[in-house]
Amino acid sequence: MAANNLAGMTLAPALYRRSGIHGTIVHAIGTEIVTGVLHEGERLPGDQELMARFQASRTALREALKVLSSKGLIESRQRAGTRVRSRGDWDLLDVDVLSWHTPESITESFTADLVELRELIEPAAARLAADRATSDDLTRIEAAYLRMEMAVDDYEAFYVADVDFHLAVLNASHNQLVQRLAGIIGTVLGLSFGLQKQARIPLRESLESHYDVFDGIRQRNRRAAERAMRITIRRGRNTLSQRRTIMRGQTA
């Protein structure tokens, strides 16, 4: 969603198309695998059953299964049918595979992995942005921050603005490889946001560190921008810890 709504920015590829039977099959089965409806090692229903379920031709079904196979989710063998591969084989940096996770299906260890990925990429991107951001980059970052300020009581609007902020910083690094990670980071932020929304964590708390990121980039202060981004991610990690505590209390 938000990974592609900044006109003129160089971003990672969009999610796999959802239109048509082919896309419907890819997303439906992919979601069932990632969320554990279909378990690792489990055999998928046969072609006839899947064709009937999705009202699909054999060609459409097989093309969809090829897509899922390319993402490491399934494998087909003669006489053994098509089975779900182990999680270690999944392409977890694929934006579709990431997006098919739900708050309920994300483990604490995978949440930690997501945070660590952000810690590896985003502070360095902020540091580069402090050197390389153009006036247009600064305008985009500031505009996203101002939208966050105005949306502190609206989770959905805040999320869109927050993702746009982080993507604008990545783009302002003007490193082609970092820019290609934008779709991944946007999807990771979406997963984190879903976890926060469940627990109704106040949004206003994150504004200060986001402003400091923008200000560090604007002032061409590499250390300040990098430090502020680390603080932003650390606060996000603490928020997720709060969420787990709250959710445990609700289920106790």
C-alpha positions as a Python dict, from the first residue, in 0.01 Angstrom:
ca = {
    (1, 'M'): (0, 0, 0),
    (2, 'A'): (218, 282, 125),
    (3, 'A'): (527, 135, -36),
    (4, 'N'): (424, 275, -372),
    (5, 'N'): (240, 600, -305),
    (6, 'L'): (530, 846, -317),
    (7, 'A'): (537, 983, -669),
    (8, 'G'): (878, 998, -828),
    (9, 'M'): (1055, 784, -570),
    (10, 'T'): (1260, 475, -647),
    (11, 'L'): (1099, 197, -450),
    (12, 'A'): (1102, -181, -440),
    (13, 'P'): (860, -384, -653),
    (14, 'A'): (495, -385, -555),
    (15, 'L'): (318, -679, -400),
    (16, 'Y'): (216, -952, -642),
    (17, 'R'): (-102, -852, -822),
    (18, 'R'): (-426, -960, -658),
    (19, 'S'): (-649, -923, -962),
    (20, 'G'): (-785, -1223, -1146),
    (21, 'I'): (-803, -1590, -1049),
    (22, 'H'): (-428, -1634, -1076),
    (23, 'G'): (-354, -1360, -821),
    (24, 'T'): (-636, -1475, -595),
    (25, 'I'): (-489, -1825, -575),
    (26, 'V'): (-138, -1697, -502),
    (27, 'H'): (-251, -1475, -215),
    (28, 'A'): (-503, -1721, -70),
    (29, 'I'): (-270, -2020, -54),
    (30, 'G'): (30, -1804, 40),
    (31, 'T'): (-161, -1659, 335),
    (32, 'E'): (-276, -2004, 448),
    (33, 'I'): (82, -2131, 446),
    (34, 'V'): (241, -1835, 623),
    (35, 'T'): (-30, -1815, 891),
    (36, 'G'): (-13, -2188, 961),
    (37, 'V'): (-347, -2298, 822),
    (38, 'L'): (-138, -2523, 598),
    (39, 'H'): (147, -2666, 803),
    (40, 'E'): (507, -2733, 710),
    (41, 'G'): (528, -3067, 531),
    (42, 'E'): (153, -3078, 471),
    (43, 'R'): (34, -3189, 130),
    (44, 'L'): (-179, -2940, -61),
    (45, 'P'): (-517, -3055, -192),
    (46, 'G'): (-505, -3205, -540),
    (47, 'D'): (-542, -3005, -859),
    (48, 'Q'): (-906, -3095, -908),
    (49, 'E'): (-1000, -2984, -558),
    (50, 'L'): (-812, -2654, -590),
    (51, 'M'): (-954, -2591, -937),
    (52, 'A'): (-1304, -2640, -799),
    (53, 'R'): (-1237, -2421, -495),
    (54, 'F'): (-1109, -2127, -700),
    (55, 'Q'): (-1314, -2191, -1014),
    (56, 'A'): (-982, -2190, -1197),
    (57, 'S'): (-837, -2354, -1504),
    (58, 'R'): (-549, -2597, -1468),
    (59, 'T'): (-322, -2344, -1639),
    (60, 'A'): (-410, -2066, -1391),
    (61, 'L'): (-362, -2301, -1096),
    (62, 'R'): (-25, -2426, -1212),
    (63, 'E'): (100, -2074, -1282),
    (64, 'A'): (-4, -1971, -929),
    (65, 'L'): (173, -2272, -779),
    (66, 'K'): (488, -2180, -974),
    (67, 'V'): (480, -1836, -812),
    (68, 'L'): (448, -1990, -465),
    (69, 'S'): (729, -2231, -546),
    (70, 'S'): (953, -1942, -653),
    (71, 'K'): (897, -1787, -309),
    (72, 'G'): (1016, -2106, -142),
    (73, 'L'): (677, -2193, 8),
    (74, 'I'): (598, -2518, -173),
    (75, 'E'): (766, -2794, -368),
    (76, 'S'): (619, -3047, -609),
    (77, 'R'): (745, -3400, -660),
    (78, 'Q'): (622, -3676, -884),
    (79, 'R'): (389, -3913, -701),
    (80, 'A'): (435, -3714, -378),
    (81, 'G'): (223, -3416, -481),
    (82, 'T'): (279, -3058, -369),
    (83, 'R'): (385, -2998, -11),
    (84, 'V'): (454, -2697, 210),
    (85, 'R'): (827, -2645, 260),
    (86, 'S'): (983, -2575, 598),
    (87, 'R'): (996, -2212, 709),
    (88, 'G'): (1373, -2212, 672),
    (89, 'D'): (1325, -2247, 296),
    (90, 'W'): (1084, -1953, 261),
    (91, 'D'): (1202, -1631, 102),
    (92, 'L'): (1135, -1417, 408),
    (93, 'L'): (1262, -1104, 231),
    (94, 'D'): (992, -1138, -33),
    (95, 'V'): (738, -862, 26),
    (96, 'D'): (446, -1098, -33),
    (97, 'V'): (574, -1357, 214),
    (98, 'L'): (624, -1081, 471),
    (99, 'S'): (281, -929, 406),
    (100, 'W'): (106, -1266, 445),
    (101, 'H'): (199, -1272, 813),
    (102, 'T'): (-68, -1157, 1057),
    (103, 'P'): (-26, -1023, 1413),
    (104, 'E'): (-144, -1360, 1540),
    (105, 'S'): (107, -1558, 1333),
    (106, 'I'): (419, -1355, 1417),
    (107, 'T'): (634, -1513, 1686),
    (108, 'E'): (841, -1314, 1934),
    (109, 'S'): (1162, -1438, 1772),
    (110, 'F'): (1048, -1326, 1426),
    (111, 'T'): (943, -990, 1568),
    (112, 'A'): (1297, -953, 1704),
    (113, 'D'): (1437, -1045, 1363),
    (114, 'L'): (1225, -774, 1199),
    (115, 'V'): (1348, -511, 1445),
    (116, 'E'): (1710, -617, 1395),
    (117, 'L'): (1668, -587, 1017),
    (118, 'R'): (1551, -229, 1060),
    (119, 'E'): (1841, -155, 1296),
    (120, 'L'): (2085, -276, 1033),
    (121, 'I'): (1942, -67, 749),
    (122, 'E'): (1759, 246, 859),
    (123, 'P'): (2016, 425, 1079),
    (124, 'A'): (2274, 392, 800),
    (125, 'A'): (2018, 522, 550),
    (126, 'A'): (1949, 824, 773),
    (127, 'R'): (2322, 892, 794),
    (128, 'L'): (2353, 883, 415),
    (129, 'A'): (2043, 1101, 380),
    (130, 'A'): (2205, 1369, 596),
    (131, 'D'): (2476, 1394, 331),
    (132, 'R'): (2272, 1343, 17),
    (133, 'A'): (1912, 1456, 66),
    (134, 'T'): (1789, 1703, -194),
    (135, 'S'): (1540, 1980, -127),
    (136, 'D'): (1268, 1756, -270),
    (137, 'D'): (1372, 1477, -33),
    (138, 'L'): (1351, 1712, 265),
    (139, 'T'): (1008, 1829, 153),
    (140, 'R'): (882, 1470, 138),
    (141, 'I'): (1025, 1379, 478),
    (142, 'E'): (883, 1690, 642),
    (143, 'A'): (543, 1647, 477),
    (144, 'A'): (521, 1290, 604),
    (145, 'Y'): (615, 1402, 955),
    (146, 'L'): (351, 1677, 953),
    (147, 'R'): (89, 1424, 845),
    (148, 'M'): (194, 1205, 1138),
    (149, 'E'): (142, 1500, 1372),
    (150, 'M'): (-209, 1554, 1240),
    (151, 'A'): (-300, 1186, 1262),
    (152, 'V'): (-212, 1094, 1621),
    (153, 'D'): (-574, 996, 1685),
    (154, 'D'): (-617, 804, 1359),
    (155, 'Y'): (-424, 476, 1346),
    (156, 'E'): (-469, 416, 974),
    (157, 'A'): (-370, 768, 865),
    (158, 'F'): (-77, 767, 1108),
    (159, 'Y'): (46, 436, 971),
    (160, 'V'): (42, 560, 611),
    (161, 'A'): (228, 877, 709),
    (162, 'D'): (477, 684, 924),
    (163, 'V'): (559, 442, 642),
    (164, 'D'): (592, 731, 398),
    (165, 'F'): (834, 900, 640),
    (166, 'H'): (1062, 599, 659),
    (167, 'L'): (1046, 533, 286),
    (168, 'A'): (1131, 896, 217),
    (169, 'V'): (1441, 865, 437),
    (170, 'L'): (1546, 547, 257),
    (171, 'N'): (1499, 718, -78),
    (172, 'A'): (1698, 1022, 41),
    (173, 'S'): (2001, 797, 95),
    (174, 'H'): (2039, 790, -285),
    (175, 'N'): (2189, 444, -256),
    (176, 'Q'): (2027, 221, -517),
    (177, 'L'): (2054, -94, -308),
    (178, 'V'): (1908, 72, 1),
    (179, 'Q'): (1626, 213, -211),
    (180, 'R'): (1546, -138, -334),
    (181, 'L'): (1485, -238, 27),
    (182, 'A'): (1202, 14, 62),
    (183, 'G'): (928, -239, -9),
    (184, 'I'): (1068, -474, 254),
    (185, 'I'): (1097, -202, 518),
    (186, 'G'): (748, -73, 435),
    (187, 'T'): (606, -422, 480),
    (188, 'V'): (797, -471, 807),
    (189, 'L'): (653, -142, 932),
    (190, 'G'): (307, -263, 837),
    (191, 'L'): (353, -578, 1043),
    (192, 'S'): (480, -377, 1340),
    (193, 'F'): (189, -137, 1309),
    (194, 'G'): (-60, -423, 1310),
    (195, 'L'): (87, -546, 1638),
    (196, 'Q'): (72, -197, 1791),
    (197, 'K'): (-284, -137, 1677),
    (198, 'Q'): (-405, -452, 1850),
    (199, 'A'): (-289, -315, 2185),
    (200, 'R'): (-398, 46, 2114),
    (201, 'I'): (-54, 187, 2199),
    (202, 'P'): (-59, 573, 2198),
    (203, 'L'): (93, 712, 1880),
    (204, 'R'): (207, 1052, 2003),
    (205, 'E'): (506, 904, 2186),
    (206, 'S'): (695, 838, 1863),
    (207, 'L'): (670, 1190, 1720),
    (208, 'E'): (974, 1342, 1893),
    (209, 'S'): (1227, 1092, 1762),
    (210, 'H'): (1081, 1113, 1411),
    (211, 'Y'): (1120, 1490, 1420),
    (212, 'D'): (1480, 1448, 1537),
    (213, 'V'): (1549, 1223, 1238),
    (214, 'F'): (1414, 1489, 1003),
    (215, 'D'): (1602, 1767, 1181),
    (216, 'G'): (1929, 1576, 1175),
    (217, 'I'): (1896, 1521, 801),
    (218, 'R'): (1796, 1883, 742),
    (219, 'Q'): (2092, 2010, 946),
    (220, 'R'): (2328, 1775, 758),
    (221, 'N'): (2423, 1621, 1091),
    (222, 'R'): (2498, 1258, 1012),
    (223, 'R'): (2549, 1145, 1371),
    (224, 'A'): (2231, 1313, 1492),
    (225, 'A'): (2022, 1163, 1210),
    (226, 'E'): (2163, 816, 1266),
    (227, 'R'): (2120, 838, 1645),
    (228, 'A'): (1762, 963, 1615),
    (229, 'M'): (1672, 677, 1382),
    (230, 'R'): (1818, 427, 1628),
    (231, 'I'): (1607, 583, 1903),
    (232, 'T'): (1299, 566, 1680),
    (233, 'I'): (1349, 196, 1614),
    (234, 'R'): (1429, 128, 1981),
    (235, 'R'): (1104, 295, 2085),
    (236, 'G'): (922, 85, 1831),
    (237, 'R'): (1079, -226, 1980),
    (238, 'N'): (972, -118, 2329),
    (239, 'T'): (621, -56, 2198),
    (240, 'L'): (607, -410, 2064),
    (241, 'S'): (719, -537, 2406),
    (242, 'Q'): (434, -339, 2562),
    (243, 'R'): (199, -494, 2312),
    (244, 'R'): (305, -846, 2409),
    (245, 'T'): (257, -763, 2778),
    (246, 'I'): (-88, -618, 2716),
    (247, 'M'): (-198, -908, 2496),
    (248, 'R'): (-78, -1161, 2754),
    (249, 'G'): (-284, -980, 3017),
    (250, 'Q'): (-592, -993, 2797),
    (251, 'T'): (-559, -1368, 2745),
    (252, 'A'): (-468, -1455, 3105),
}
